[in-house]
C-alpha positions as a Python dict, from the first residue, in 0.01 Angstrom:
ca = {
    (1, 'M'): (0, 0, 0),
    (2, 'T'): (60, -299, 219),
    (3, 'K'): (287, -583, 125),
    (4, 'K'): (-6, -827, 129),
    (5, 'R'): (-203, -612, -118),
    (6, 'V'): (96, -594, -359),
    (7, 'V'): (136, -972, -350),
    (8, 'V'): (-236, -1024, -421),
    (9, 'M'): (-221, -777, -713),
    (10, 'L'): (85, -955, -857),
    (11, 'I'): (-88, -1291, -828),
    (12, 'V'): (-397, -1152, -1004),
    (13, 'I'): (-182, -1004, -1283),
    (14, 'V'): (8, -1333, -1328),
    (15, 'L'): (-320, -1528, -1343),
    (16, 'L'): (-470, -1288, -1599),
    (17, 'V'): (-159, -1296, -1820),
    (18, 'S'): (-138, -1678, -1791),
    (19, 'G'): (-506, -1712, -1880),
    (20, 'G'): (-465, -1481, -2178),
    (21, 'L'): (-163, -1676, -2302),
    (22, 'L'): (-353, -2004, -2260),
    (23, 'V'): (-648, -1874, -2464),
    (24, 'A'): (-418, -1730, -2733),
    (25, 'G'): (-210, -2049, -2749),
    (26, 'N'): (-521, -2264, -2786),
    (27, 'Y'): (-653, -2035, -3062),
    (28, 'F'): (-328, -2047, -3262),
    (29, 'F'): (-296, -2424, -3212),
    (30, 'N'): (-643, -2469, -3361),
    (31, 'V'): (-565, -2234, -3649),
    (32, 'A'): (-233, -2396, -3736),
    (33, 'V'): (-252, -2764, -3644),
    (34, 'V'): (-617, -2874, -3647),
    (35, 'P'): (-736, -2940, -4004),
    (36, 'G'): (-1045, -2770, -4142),
    (37, 'D'): (-1156, -2474, -4345),
    (38, 'K'): (-931, -2175, -4289),
    (39, 'A'): (-1092, -1846, -4384),
    (40, 'F'): (-753, -1687, -4451),
    (41, 'L'): (-680, -1956, -4713),
    (42, 'A'): (-1018, -1952, -4887),
    (43, 'A'): (-1019, -1874, -5254),
    (44, 'E'): (-1248, -1593, -5359),
    (45, 'E'): (-1342, -1762, -5685),
    (46, 'T'): (-1615, -2025, -5651),
    (47, 'D'): (-1650, -2122, -6019),
    (48, 'I'): (-1425, -2429, -6045),
    (49, 'S'): (-1392, -2396, -6424),
    (50, 'K'): (-1208, -2065, -6368),
    (51, 'D'): (-949, -2241, -6152),
    (52, 'K'): (-604, -2184, -6306),
    (53, 'L'): (-536, -2558, -6277),
    (54, 'Y'): (-879, -2673, -6397),
    (55, 'T'): (-742, -2859, -6701),
    (56, 'E'): (-468, -3031, -6502),
    (57, 'K'): (-708, -3129, -6224),
    (58, 'Q'): (-947, -3276, -6482),
    (59, 'W'): (-657, -3472, -6629),
    (60, 'F'): (-550, -3594, -6286),
    (61, 'E'): (-899, -3702, -6183),
    (62, 'K'): (-1036, -3840, -6511),
    (63, 'E'): (-758, -3916, -6759),
    (64, 'A'): (-443, -4006, -6568),
    (65, 'V'): (-394, -4378, -6531),
    (66, 'K'): (-319, -4391, -6163),
    (67, 'A'): (-323, -4634, -5878),
    (68, 'D'): (-458, -4512, -5548),
    (69, 'W'): (-238, -4640, -5268),
    (70, 'T'): (-296, -4650, -4894),
    (71, 'I'): (-66, -4744, -4609),
    (72, 'T'): (-117, -4760, -4237),
    (73, 'S'): (114, -4541, -4030),
    (74, 'K'): (275, -4646, -3702),
    (75, 'D'): (3, -4457, -3517),
    (76, 'D'): (-264, -4654, -3708),
    (77, 'L'): (-378, -4388, -3956),
    (78, 'K'): (-471, -4466, -4315),
    (79, 'L'): (-258, -4245, -4542),
    (80, 'S'): (-344, -4211, -4912),
    (81, 'A'): (-150, -4138, -5228),
    (82, 'S'): (-182, -4161, -5604),
    (83, 'Y'): (85, -4329, -5816),
    (84, 'I'): (107, -4257, -6187),
    (85, 'A'): (341, -4491, -6370),
    (86, 'A'): (549, -4357, -6657),
    (87, 'E'): (448, -4466, -7005),
    (88, 'K'): (792, -4623, -7055),
    (89, 'K'): (904, -4838, -6762),
    (90, 'N'): (1181, -4678, -6556),
    (91, 'N'): (1306, -4658, -6199),
    (92, 'T'): (1283, -4281, -6157),
    (93, 'T'): (999, -4159, -5940),
    (94, 'V'): (917, -3802, -5845),
    (95, 'I'): (743, -3751, -5511),
    (96, 'I'): (532, -3435, -5508),
    (97, 'A'): (413, -3294, -5176),
    (98, 'H'): (132, -3043, -5145),
    (99, 'G'): (122, -2741, -4917),
    (100, 'Y'): (-55, -2651, -4595),
    (101, 'M'): (-422, -2753, -4593),
    (102, 'G'): (-394, -2873, -4953),
    (103, 'S'): (-427, -3213, -5115),
    (104, 'R'): (-271, -3417, -5392),
    (105, 'L'): (-521, -3266, -5635),
    (106, 'D'): (-355, -2927, -5584),
    (107, 'M'): (-37, -3074, -5733),
    (108, 'A'): (-205, -3197, -6052),
    (109, 'G'): (-19, -2950, -6275),
    (110, 'I'): (323, -3052, -6149),
    (111, 'A'): (226, -3421, -6158),
    (112, 'K'): (119, -3387, -6521),
    (113, 'M'): (439, -3203, -6613),
    (114, 'Y'): (666, -3473, -6466),
    (115, 'H'): (452, -3754, -6610),
    (116, 'E'): (476, -3599, -6957),
    (117, 'Q'): (856, -3589, -6913),
    (118, 'G'): (859, -3965, -6857),
    (119, 'Y'): (877, -3995, -6479),
    (120, 'N'): (679, -4212, -6241),
    (121, 'V'): (489, -3978, -6011),
    (122, 'L'): (382, -4033, -5649),
    (123, 'V'): (147, -3770, -5505),
    (124, 'P'): (54, -3833, -5139),
    (125, 'D'): (-201, -3662, -4920),
    (126, 'M'): (-16, -3571, -4602),
    (127, 'R'): (-170, -3673, -4270),
    (128, 'A'): (-492, -3484, -4191),
    (129, 'H'): (-511, -3363, -4553),
    (130, 'G'): (-717, -3481, -4849),
    (131, 'K'): (-808, -3849, -4816),
    (132, 'S'): (-548, -3924, -4546),
    (133, 'E'): (-663, -3965, -4187),
    (134, 'G'): (-544, -3769, -3888),
    (135, 'K'): (-656, -3515, -3631),
    (136, 'Y'): (-350, -3291, -3653),
    (137, 'V'): (-126, -3151, -3924),
    (138, 'G'): (221, -3292, -3862),
    (139, 'F'): (433, -3039, -4055),
    (140, 'G'): (675, -3328, -4115),
    (141, 'Y'): (743, -3394, -3747),
    (142, 'L'): (502, -3686, -3721),
    (143, 'E'): (614, -3824, -4057),
    (144, 'K'): (987, -3828, -3980),
    (145, 'K'): (983, -4175, -3826),
    (146, 'R'): (893, -4370, -4138),
    (147, 'L'): (531, -4263, -4138),
}
């Protein structure tokens, strides 16, 4: 084999590997960071009344006396949260954050528990989740600079 042929083969191999890594990186970026339905997170049960947190979610949506708050982030996104004031006025507030691809509604059970214990409760939708705007999930990185 000539030296020129070896160099051409190495260049072709490097280009193929680079292209494969680019395609794989783009795929995993879209799976992890771009919001949307994720098949691997989908619940099998479609009957909402069989949801383990059905009662708490109904309380959160229909019975809880809450204020819906919005703020504008430094990068001009509207971020949403619900604030449930304690029945007896106090200065103790619990902030409850939901998980990946979730929303504040997913935290209804914990919100109800803390509210019943007398705390003020703040339940935000993280950027690109629930009612908050955004193209990408920040995983806390984008939120670290005071929103």
